[in-house]
Amino acid sequence: MKLILIEDEKDLAGSIESYLKKEGYFIDRAHSFSQAKEKIGFNSYDCALVDLMLPDGNGIELVDQIKKINQQCGIIIISAKESLDDKITGLNIGADDYITKPFHLAELNARIKSVLRRKFYDGSNEIIINELTIEPDKREMFVNDVLVDLTRREFDLLLFFISNKERVLNKEAIIEHVWGDDSNAFDNLDFVYTHIKNLRRKLKDLGAEDYIKSVYGIGYKFSIK
Amino acid sequence: MKLLNKISYYYILNTAILFVFGLLAIYLSVNRIIDGKTRGQLKDTSKEVILKIQHGIINEYPPLVEITELKDKNFTKPAFSDTTIFLASENDRDPYRQYKVYKQIGDKNYRIIVRTSLIEKEDLFSTILIILGIIISFLLAALFIINRFTTRKIFKPFYSNLGRLKTFSLHKNNSLELDRSNINEFNELNNALIELSEKALKEYQSIKEFSEDLSHELQTPVAVIKAKAELLQQEEFEDQETNNNLQSIINNTIKLDKLNKSLVLLAKLETKDFFPSQKTVLKDKIEKIVENFRDIAHSKNLNLKMNLDSNYEADINENLLDIMLSNLISNSIKHNVTGGDIIVGLENSILSIMNSGKVPKQEPVNYFKRFSYDEKSPNSLGLGLAIVKKICNLYGIEIKYSFEKSYHIFIINFEPSR
């Protein structure tokens, strides 16, 4: 998979690149509107991450251009504005998703994967990890071909873990993804623990390996190693 | 007191005082003239009577002419005086002015008193006073009306401009427009006001832009810090303290982000930015939001009860409604006790949210202020209720807080006028 990251803040672009590299993507970086325009013209990408506020131009124009050149390219807008207008324009002109700064790297990663799944494996986008089979579109999961009865939250949790496997996920990123960012403001975050405990038990009961490990003081990690 | 009333009041007061002095002056001068005339007449009559006595004709005509023969010659100076005399014919005492003269005619001593009735004078005075009174009252009324009319006309541009000033608002971003008038002072005032409003508009715009830009510019460095810390977190350091420090950095970037967004929202609510509204079934919205928080409430062993018996539709911006309900419900969880209750009720347009909790340490009004909290909690910004209040203000929604029998109670009426 070939990604282009259009972000004028080099520090942020660097961090995003380091995090995404582990997924095995080929990542191109552009730090300005003109640079991005040039790269889009020469290369074909599977997914573009576009910051809307660039010093020498508007990211919306770039989205337009990418759409013209390559219909299949997934586009995720990164914006500092939470304003609804920007979000609507962004999605109207053909972006697939919209994320506001500051975001969790794990969240961005999960969004990219979701966009790529939708764009490139339409319908049959099964994820197979050893004895686990996940069908994101149908929101179903099987252990050794046996359907696991998961609640909505448990499935969201599992998919988030799998999108970020071998990564340490902090509780805040998990909560924001599964319960929404309003749920981050509580002193007691034990409910995450309860849900993860239930998910682990359901997988274990069907004979699956216990892939979800807790990382002391931070959160959890889905690891098959 | 209204300006027009004040002007009329002083005008009437001053003219009334002037008229009283005027009346007094008229009274005194008329009195003087009449007095002079009566004295002259009485003197003339007495001379006439003396002349007749000298010719041997003693013609008495009481009470107007009285002639008395005196035995002794104890004369006094001729003098005027006022008296009343009983008239049998009228069965009343009437006022008279008299002139007493002593005179020796031949070898006889006479006292001659001539009188004239004052009734006519009194009648004359009262007639004059009545006529004057009527004329003055008419004059006063006419003057009052004319004065009222002209001042109203003169101040018309003043009042219409005052009305425009009252509706002038910085966040509408319209410059102030005022009526011209042919009065120099008013035009000067208008110019000064227009200049002032333009300055204020400019300043306000630049402050607004600055705070919006600032909040957006802040998001990028916060994003960098958060991303860097999360990258470092992937290292899974042996040293637990390093992990804790990283987590604390991440938590604080989250808090910074929320603070920033809340302040931007508050600023937007304050400047009454445009928020498109749509009809939303309140019941569905409440159920959705409560559902979002159900897991958290559950982990605190809270007992969640909902009595939503209304299909009321609120005409409000959906995002703002979400924020408002989320803040209220999450508050009812945060400020609860383990194993406590939350009761959400909806009846017609009235939403009530009750939750068990500790006795508040502050005056209820303070809870709606920015950065007010009973206990400083690491995850509480102290802006939630301030935002709720601002949203309510924007839509004219009534919100009341009370604490009764260890329950915090919020009553929100979406249509207080109904």
XYZ file of C-alpha atoms in Angstrom:
643
model
C 0.000 0.000 0.000
C 1.264 3.432 -0.931
C 0.311 6.403 1.185
C 0.910 10.116 0.853
C 0.999 12.234 3.987
C 0.377 15.923 3.281
C 1.136 17.818 6.495
C 3.116 21.028 6.873
C 4.078 20.341 10.486
C 7.192 18.187 10.011
C 7.279 16.973 13.609
C 3.760 15.613 13.358
C 4.365 14.116 9.919
C 7.463 12.370 11.293
C 5.541 10.801 14.177
C 2.709 9.646 11.925
C 5.225 8.137 9.516
C 7.076 6.255 12.268
C 3.836 4.812 13.579
C 2.473 3.765 10.173
C 5.740 2.329 8.851
C 5.293 -0.731 11.016
C 2.189 -1.585 9.002
C 4.422 -2.072 5.981
C 3.097 0.886 3.999
C 5.229 2.858 1.611
C 4.890 6.436 2.817
C 5.547 9.624 0.862
C 5.586 12.948 2.642
C 4.710 16.408 1.360
C 5.114 19.490 3.537
C 3.510 22.078 1.300
C 0.725 22.518 -1.203
C 3.108 22.794 -4.185
C 5.130 19.768 -3.103
C 1.959 17.738 -2.676
C 0.607 18.826 -6.068
C 3.802 17.669 -7.744
C 3.848 14.282 -6.020
C 0.176 13.615 -6.732
C 0.850 14.306 -10.403
C 3.708 11.846 -10.647
C 2.663 8.995 -8.387
C -0.398 6.936 -7.756
C -1.379 6.439 -4.120
C -3.800 4.123 -2.365
C -4.507 6.518 0.443
C -3.878 10.214 1.089
C -3.807 11.954 4.460
C -4.495 15.639 3.804
C -4.099 18.542 6.177
C -6.563 21.222 5.040
C -4.554 24.222 6.249
C -1.341 24.419 4.303
C 0.830 27.532 4.197
C 0.680 27.892 0.408
C -2.758 26.574 -0.471
C -5.982 24.927 0.565
C -6.024 21.158 1.074
C -9.544 20.974 -0.374
C -8.089 21.714 -3.821
C -5.676 18.810 -3.376
C -8.535 16.467 -2.504
C -10.248 17.539 -5.724
C -7.144 16.853 -7.700
C -6.489 13.433 -6.185
C -10.076 12.445 -6.959
C -9.630 13.494 -10.597
C -6.413 11.564 -11.081
C -7.188 8.452 -9.094
C -10.780 7.579 -8.216
C -9.779 4.671 -6.015
C -7.480 6.577 -3.678
C -8.803 6.726 -0.111
C -8.715 10.196 1.381
C -8.613 11.136 5.052
C -8.707 14.788 5.989
C -6.651 15.926 8.958
C -7.798 19.274 10.281
C -7.190 21.543 13.203
C -10.739 22.811 12.905
C -13.541 20.926 14.493
C -16.041 23.089 12.695
C -18.909 21.207 11.167
C -18.730 23.221 7.922
C -15.224 21.961 7.202
C -16.271 18.423 7.941
C -19.265 18.586 5.599
C -17.282 20.222 2.771
C -14.506 17.685 3.272
C -16.823 14.712 3.013
C -18.863 16.318 0.214
C -15.876 16.762 -2.050
C -15.113 13.090 -1.757
C -12.974 12.547 1.323
C -13.636 9.184 2.995
C -13.021 10.272 6.563
C -12.244 13.285 8.681
C -10.092 13.423 11.816
C -9.335 16.445 14.014
C -6.073 17.317 15.672
C -4.922 16.216 18.153
C -5.721 12.569 17.505
C -4.457 9.270 18.862
C -2.041 7.606 16.413
C -3.907 4.350 16.967
C -7.149 6.057 15.931
C -5.613 7.369 12.716
C -4.214 3.919 12.007
C -7.608 2.294 12.523
C -9.274 4.854 10.243
C -6.726 4.268 7.470
C -7.280 0.547 7.686
C -11.017 0.938 7.598
C -10.800 3.189 4.528
C -8.416 0.792 2.775
C -10.644 -2.184 3.589
C -13.645 -0.450 2.110
C -11.753 0.719 -0.972
C -9.738 -2.330 -1.874
C -11.426 -5.451 -0.568
C -15.055 -4.628 -1.144
C -17.258 -7.284 0.377
C -14.803 -10.036 1.098
C -12.505 -8.211 3.458
C -12.004 -10.936 6.004
C -9.207 -10.540 8.499
C -7.649 -13.836 9.477
C -5.358 -14.123 12.454
C -4.525 -17.713 13.296
C -7.766 -19.221 14.609
C -9.623 -15.888 14.450
C -11.648 -14.766 11.453
C -13.194 -11.306 11.473
C -15.668 -9.932 8.952
C -15.755 -6.187 9.596
C -18.668 -5.445 7.241
C -20.955 -8.038 8.753
C -19.585 -7.269 12.230
C -19.052 -10.949 12.844
C -16.214 -12.910 14.341
C -15.393 -16.596 14.348
C -13.066 -18.705 16.443
C -12.213 -21.879 14.534
C -15.313 -21.214 12.376
C -17.593 -20.877 15.420
C -19.457 -17.572 15.588
C -18.700 -15.615 18.743
C -21.588 -13.735 20.298
C -20.159 -10.265 20.843
C -21.855 -7.067 21.945
C -21.463 -3.947 19.829
C -18.843 -2.527 22.182
C -16.924 -5.802 22.328
C -16.783 -6.004 18.551
C -15.620 -2.370 18.306
C -12.947 -3.144 20.884
C -11.768 -6.225 19.043
C -11.571 -4.491 15.663
C -9.663 -1.591 17.191
C -7.201 -4.021 18.784
C -6.741 -5.918 15.541
C -6.240 -2.735 13.523
C -3.459 -1.856 15.952
C -1.980 -5.259 16.668
C 1.440 -5.358 18.283
C 0.872 -1.784 19.499
C 0.457 -0.540 22.993
C -2.967 1.089 23.248
C -3.618 3.486 26.075
C -7.002 3.417 27.782
C -7.842 6.918 26.536
C -7.468 5.953 22.891
C -9.594 2.833 23.475
C -12.352 4.777 25.227
C -12.400 7.508 22.622
C -12.725 4.958 19.852
C -15.339 2.722 21.448
C -17.327 5.038 23.741
C -16.634 8.473 22.263
C -14.539 11.298 23.691
C -17.218 12.412 26.177
C -16.471 9.259 28.143
C -12.857 10.260 28.692
C -13.737 12.775 31.352
C -14.380 10.318 34.174
C -12.030 9.617 37.050
C -12.932 5.967 37.110
C -12.229 4.119 33.870
C -12.893 0.624 35.235
C -15.640 -0.021 32.677
C -12.935 -0.529 30.009
C -11.436 -3.247 32.136
C -14.813 -4.962 32.532
C -15.465 -5.007 28.800
C -12.015 -6.262 27.908
C -12.302 -8.964 30.553
C -15.582 -10.147 28.998
C -14.099 -10.126 25.490
C -11.093 -12.154 26.608
C -13.328 -14.652 28.390
C -15.550 -15.138 25.324
C -12.530 -15.812 23.119
C -10.953 -18.111 25.655
C -14.168 -20.105 26.132
C -14.094 -21.024 22.437
C -10.532 -22.171 22.683
C -8.812 -19.121 21.245
C -5.470 -17.978 22.467
C -5.427 -15.006 24.847
C -3.970 -12.373 22.557
C -5.002 -9.322 24.598
C -2.360 -8.490 27.165
C -2.487 -5.735 29.702
C 0.408 -3.320 29.798
C 0.823 -2.036 33.321
C 0.191 1.654 33.763
C -0.721 2.240 30.122
C -3.413 -0.035 28.768
C -3.495 -3.082 26.506
C -1.796 -4.725 23.571
C -3.042 -7.246 21.051
C -0.082 -9.466 20.360
C 0.228 -12.704 18.407
C 3.921 -13.025 18.982
C -38.320 60.465 34.347
C -38.654 60.702 30.606
C -36.960 63.606 28.933
C -40.235 64.889 27.404
C -42.002 64.715 30.770
C -39.114 66.470 32.453
C -39.211 69.310 29.956
C -43.016 69.640 30.256
C -42.798 69.499 34.036
C -40.321 72.373 34.273
C -42.133 74.328 31.618
C -45.484 74.074 33.382
C -43.987 74.739 36.810
C -42.224 77.903 35.624
C -45.183 79.291 33.686
C -47.487 78.585 36.639
C -45.183 80.519 38.988
C -45.020 83.401 36.512
C -48.803 83.446 36.187
C -49.246 83.555 39.979
C -46.928 86.577 40.188
C -48.748 88.123 37.245
C -52.120 87.648 38.950
C -50.800 89.188 42.163
C -49.527 92.223 40.255
C -52.890 92.650 38.493
C -54.759 92.319 41.776
C -52.573 94.886 43.545
C -52.743 97.472 40.773
C -56.496 97.098 40.228
C -56.996 97.363 43.985
C -54.943 100.536 44.100
C -56.856 102.148 41.272
C -60.239 101.277 42.782
C -59.127 102.461 46.223
C -57.988 105.805 44.797
C -61.277 106.216 42.983
C -63.440 105.436 46.077
C -61.444 107.827 48.254
C -61.819 110.582 45.681
C -65.547 109.900 45.390
C -66.088 109.887 49.186
C -64.185 113.177 49.550
C -66.254 114.736 46.743
C -69.510 113.522 48.306
C -68.496 114.928 51.733
C -67.779 118.317 50.174
C -71.175 118.199 48.479
C -72.908 117.390 51.794
C -71.076 120.236 53.604
C -72.067 122.620 50.838
C -75.710 121.599 51.239
C -75.572 122.036 55.050
C -74.124 125.493 54.535
C -77.194 126.214 52.454
C -79.356 124.820 55.233
C -80.269 121.556 53.624
C -79.614 118.611 55.862
C -80.280 115.601 53.709
C -79.444 112.365 55.410
C -79.371 109.166 53.444
C -78.324 106.320 55.749
C -76.183 104.391 55.579
C -74.539 106.325 52.703
C -74.746 109.770 54.318
C -74.954 110.275 58.089
C -74.962 113.791 59.608
C -74.769 114.175 63.362
C -74.849 117.397 65.380
C -72.247 117.363 68.128
C -72.528 119.201 71.488
C -68.819 119.514 72.067
C -66.244 120.482 69.627
C -63.929 117.440 69.970
C -62.891 117.096 66.388
C -60.454 114.549 64.989
C -58.692 114.535 61.643
C -60.767 113.350 58.714
C -60.073 109.661 58.147
C -60.990 106.675 55.945
C -61.927 103.348 57.464
C -63.613 100.072 56.556
C -66.680 98.796 58.384
C -69.644 96.517 58.071
C -73.190 97.624 58.493
C -76.316 95.616 59.170
C -78.982 96.171 56.594
C -82.442 95.194 57.712
C -83.604 95.040 54.126
C -81.086 92.377 53.255
C -80.822 90.871 56.713
C -77.077 90.798 56.327
C -73.940 92.737 57.141
C -72.337 94.337 54.130
C -68.845 95.803 53.862
C -68.574 99.607 53.514
C -65.832 102.134 53.266
C -66.493 105.338 55.156
C -65.060 108.828 55.381
C -65.491 110.723 58.621
C -65.261 114.541 58.574
C -65.877 117.035 61.440
C -66.950 120.488 60.438
C -68.189 123.633 62.155
C -70.837 125.225 60.043
C -72.245 128.496 61.476
C -72.260 127.834 65.253
C -73.050 124.183 65.008
C -70.613 121.305 65.085
C -71.236 118.486 62.679
C -69.836 114.994 62.203
C -70.387 113.901 58.647
C -69.889 110.257 57.588
C -70.169 109.321 53.934
C -70.065 105.680 52.890
C -69.828 103.618 49.778
C -70.559 99.907 49.426
C -67.615 97.598 48.833
C -69.821 94.826 47.524
C -69.295 95.994 43.989
C -65.568 95.997 44.400
C -65.573 92.444 45.682
C -67.831 91.409 42.864
C -65.557 93.110 40.404
C -62.529 91.319 41.814
C -64.063 87.914 41.737
C -65.263 88.445 38.157
C -61.808 89.576 37.055
C -60.199 86.629 38.846
C -62.567 84.106 37.278
C -62.025 85.478 33.781
C -58.278 85.636 34.259
C -58.263 82.110 35.740
C -60.098 80.712 32.730
C -57.833 82.518 30.288
C -54.715 81.393 32.142
C -55.870 77.777 32.346
C -56.525 77.771 28.618
C -53.164 79.375 27.996
C -51.392 76.817 30.198
C -53.092 73.893 28.486
C -52.373 75.302 25.045
C -48.769 76.010 25.943
C -48.387 72.516 27.368
C -49.700 70.927 24.187
C -47.602 73.133 21.921
C -44.533 72.504 24.031
C -45.123 68.786 24.079
C -45.655 68.724 20.336
C -42.545 70.719 19.478
C -40.228 68.917 21.882
C -41.522 65.601 20.602
C -40.802 66.734 17.074
C -37.339 68.008 17.988
C -36.433 64.840 19.867
C -37.860 62.453 17.272
C -34.472 61.679 15.684
C -33.036 61.326 19.177
C -35.550 58.621 20.111
C -35.316 56.739 16.837
C -31.513 56.748 17.127
C -31.736 55.627 20.732
C -33.790 52.643 19.534
C -31.168 51.769 16.952
C -28.391 52.057 19.521
C -30.254 49.660 21.791
C -30.484 46.995 19.087
C -26.907 47.556 17.945
C -24.835 44.466 18.549
C -21.194 43.823 17.825
C -21.627 40.260 16.705
C -24.178 41.130 14.023
C -21.284 42.830 12.265
C -23.499 45.632 10.887
C -22.256 49.166 11.263
C -24.453 51.610 13.148
C -26.789 53.750 11.012
C -28.429 56.817 12.546
C -31.037 59.343 11.344
C -29.722 62.780 10.393
C -31.511 65.771 11.855
C -31.277 69.539 11.320
C -29.971 70.036 14.844
C -26.208 70.413 14.935
C -25.730 68.921 18.399
C -27.626 65.767 17.449
C -25.567 65.362 14.318
C -22.378 65.787 16.316
C -23.567 63.126 18.751
C -24.430 60.822 15.819
C -21.018 61.240 14.292
C -19.314 60.523 17.605
C -21.474 57.399 18.108
C -20.902 56.099 14.588
C -17.170 56.565 14.961
C -17.230 54.793 18.323
C -19.255 51.864 16.985
C -16.945 51.433 14.009
C -13.932 51.349 16.280
C -15.623 48.804 18.554
C -16.588 46.630 15.578
C -13.044 46.612 14.280
C -11.573 45.738 17.667
C -14.174 43.055 18.233
C -13.529 41.442 14.854
C -9.799 41.372 15.397
C -10.177 39.866 18.870
C -12.577 37.246 17.523
C -10.269 36.318 14.669
C -7.307 36.242 16.995
C -8.922 33.851 19.466
C -10.160 31.576 16.666
C -6.734 31.492 15.019
C -5.052 30.969 18.357
C -7.173 27.957 19.194
C -6.502 26.389 15.798
C -2.797 27.102 15.968
C -2.708 25.480 19.413
C -4.127 22.220 18.073
C -1.025 21.404 15.984
C 1.597 21.560 18.752
C -0.762 19.639 21.029
C -1.110 17.028 18.291
C 2.695 16.820 17.981
C 3.174 16.334 21.727
C 0.480 13.682 21.861
C 1.854 11.794 18.847
C 5.411 11.884 20.160
C 4.338 10.616 23.563
C 2.305 7.796 21.993
C 5.272 6.833 19.832
C 7.474 6.688 22.917
C 4.820 4.640 24.659
C 5.352 1.935 22.047
C 8.837 1.424 23.490
C 7.319 -0.151 26.616
C 10.010 1.074 28.937
C 11.174 -1.146 31.764
C 11.059 1.871 34.036
C 7.481 2.216 35.233
C 7.925 5.868 36.102
C 8.735 6.728 32.485
C 5.574 4.969 31.365
C 3.579 6.897 33.949
C 5.103 10.173 32.836
C 4.238 9.453 29.216
C 0.691 8.590 30.164
C 0.421 11.787 32.145
C 1.632 13.791 29.123
C -1.008 12.120 26.944
C -3.754 12.716 29.489
C -2.863 16.360 29.706
C -2.830 16.828 25.942
C -6.345 15.370 25.948
C -7.348 17.817 28.645
C -5.725 20.731 26.824
C -7.576 19.788 23.674
C -10.906 19.623 25.471
C -10.284 22.899 27.255
C -9.454 24.537 23.957
C -12.529 23.187 22.226
C -14.795 24.105 25.139
C -13.490 27.662 25.209
C -13.962 28.022 21.453
C -17.512 26.728 21.830
C -18.224 29.119 24.704
C -16.867 32.010 22.655
C -19.046 30.999 19.717
C -22.092 30.742 21.963
C -21.326 34.110 23.474
C -20.960 35.818 20.123
C -24.180 34.067 19.063
C -22.639 32.567 15.969
C -25.120 31.020 13.610
C -26.097 27.455 14.533
C -28.593 25.898 12.108
C -31.436 24.256 14.027
C -33.724 21.387 13.191
C -36.630 19.613 14.850
C -35.364 16.792 17.023
C -37.410 14.324 19.047
C -35.990 14.926 22.499
C -36.878 11.477 23.786
C -34.798 9.690 21.131
C -31.846 11.976 21.710
C -31.941 11.420 25.469
C -32.131 7.658 25.054
C -29.146 7.698 22.710
C -26.999 9.794 25.013
C -27.927 7.843 28.126
C -27.053 4.670 26.207
C -23.581 6.079 25.546
C -23.004 6.528 29.251
C -24.689 3.324 30.393
C -21.422 1.358 30.724
C -19.857 4.087 32.843
C -22.922 4.384 35.046
C -22.921 0.631 35.388
C -19.313 0.552 36.556
C -20.279 2.928 39.370
C -23.231 0.685 40.246
C -25.617 3.498 39.500
C -29.313 2.876 39.213
C -30.519 4.498 35.977
C -34.248 5.217 35.655
C -35.904 6.874 32.686
C -39.487 8.148 32.482
C -39.755 9.652 29.038
C -43.471 10.205 28.447
C -43.343 12.827 25.770
C -42.800 13.024 22.042
C -41.820 16.649 22.294
C -39.749 17.983 19.405
C -37.113 20.598 20.212
C -36.172 23.122 17.541
C -32.469 23.350 18.220
C -29.057 22.706 16.716
C -28.428 18.975 17.010
C -24.767 19.282 17.964
C -25.550 21.756 20.698
C -28.351 19.532 22.001
C -25.901 16.620 22.085
C -23.357 18.660 24.001
C -25.962 19.949 26.435
C -27.456 16.517 27.212
C -24.031 14.849 27.369
C -22.773 17.427 29.846
C -25.824 17.056 32.077
C -25.850 13.250 32.040
C -22.104 12.920 32.538
C -22.396 15.401 35.421
C -25.066 13.267 37.031
C -22.647 10.325 36.914
C -19.562 12.243 38.042
C -21.214 13.894 41.005
C -22.930 10.741 42.191
C -22.195 8.309 44.979
C -21.408 4.634 44.449
C -24.675 2.728 44.196
C -26.634 5.966 43.772
C -29.546 6.876 41.483
C -30.032 8.811 38.297
C -33.593 9.639 37.299
C -34.198 11.197 33.907
C -37.738 12.409 33.241
C -39.410 14.057 30.285
C -42.895 15.484 30.499
C -44.124 17.692 27.648
C -41.266 20.125 27.102
C -39.811 19.705 30.584
C -36.722 17.583 31.101
C -35.642 16.728 34.621
C -32.369 15.099 35.620
C -32.017 14.051 39.260
C -29.089 12.320 40.842
C -28.102 11.375 44.366
C -24.980 13.105 45.596
C -23.166 15.019 48.276
C -24.445 18.316 49.660
C -23.221 21.145 47.405
C -20.581 23.383 48.918
C -21.393 26.385 46.789
C -24.299 28.642 46.022
C -26.278 27.015 43.201
C -25.761 29.977 40.844
C -22.012 29.428 40.962
C -22.282 26.060 39.274
C -23.209 27.771 36.019
C -20.059 29.896 36.106
C -16.837 28.999 34.344
C -14.239 27.007 36.256
C -16.327 26.371 39.327
C -16.182 23.043 41.078
C -16.655 21.669 44.561
C -13.691 19.362 44.423
C -10.996 19.721 41.853
C -11.067 16.516 39.859
C -8.216 15.781 37.439
C -10.643 15.118 34.599
C -13.091 17.934 35.170
C -12.687 21.183 33.312
C -15.356 23.096 35.184
C -16.883 24.321 31.932
C -19.675 21.788 31.385
C -22.498 23.662 33.092
C -21.300 27.029 31.831
C -21.700 25.641 28.311
C -25.122 24.169 29.147
C -26.254 27.536 30.494
C -25.031 29.384 27.408
C -26.849 26.950 25.097
C -30.022 27.431 27.151
C -29.642 31.208 26.931
C -29.207 31.018 23.177
C -32.539 29.243 22.707
C -34.457 30.805 25.588
C -34.560 27.484 27.407
C -35.168 27.742 31.152
C -32.786 25.821 33.430
C -33.049 25.556 37.216
C -30.874 23.777 39.732
C -31.798 22.741 43.246
C -30.637 20.338 45.912
C -33.382 18.488 47.776
C -33.207 15.456 50.067
C -29.656 14.582 48.940
C -30.611 14.858 45.255
C -29.148 17.263 42.731
C -32.024 18.334 40.490
C -31.852 20.035 37.125
C -35.142 21.131 35.551
C -34.887 22.193 31.943
C -37.931 23.677 30.242
C -37.493 23.827 26.478
C -40.536 26.059 26.068
C -40.938 28.191 29.209
C -43.497 30.438 27.484
C -45.927 27.596 26.974
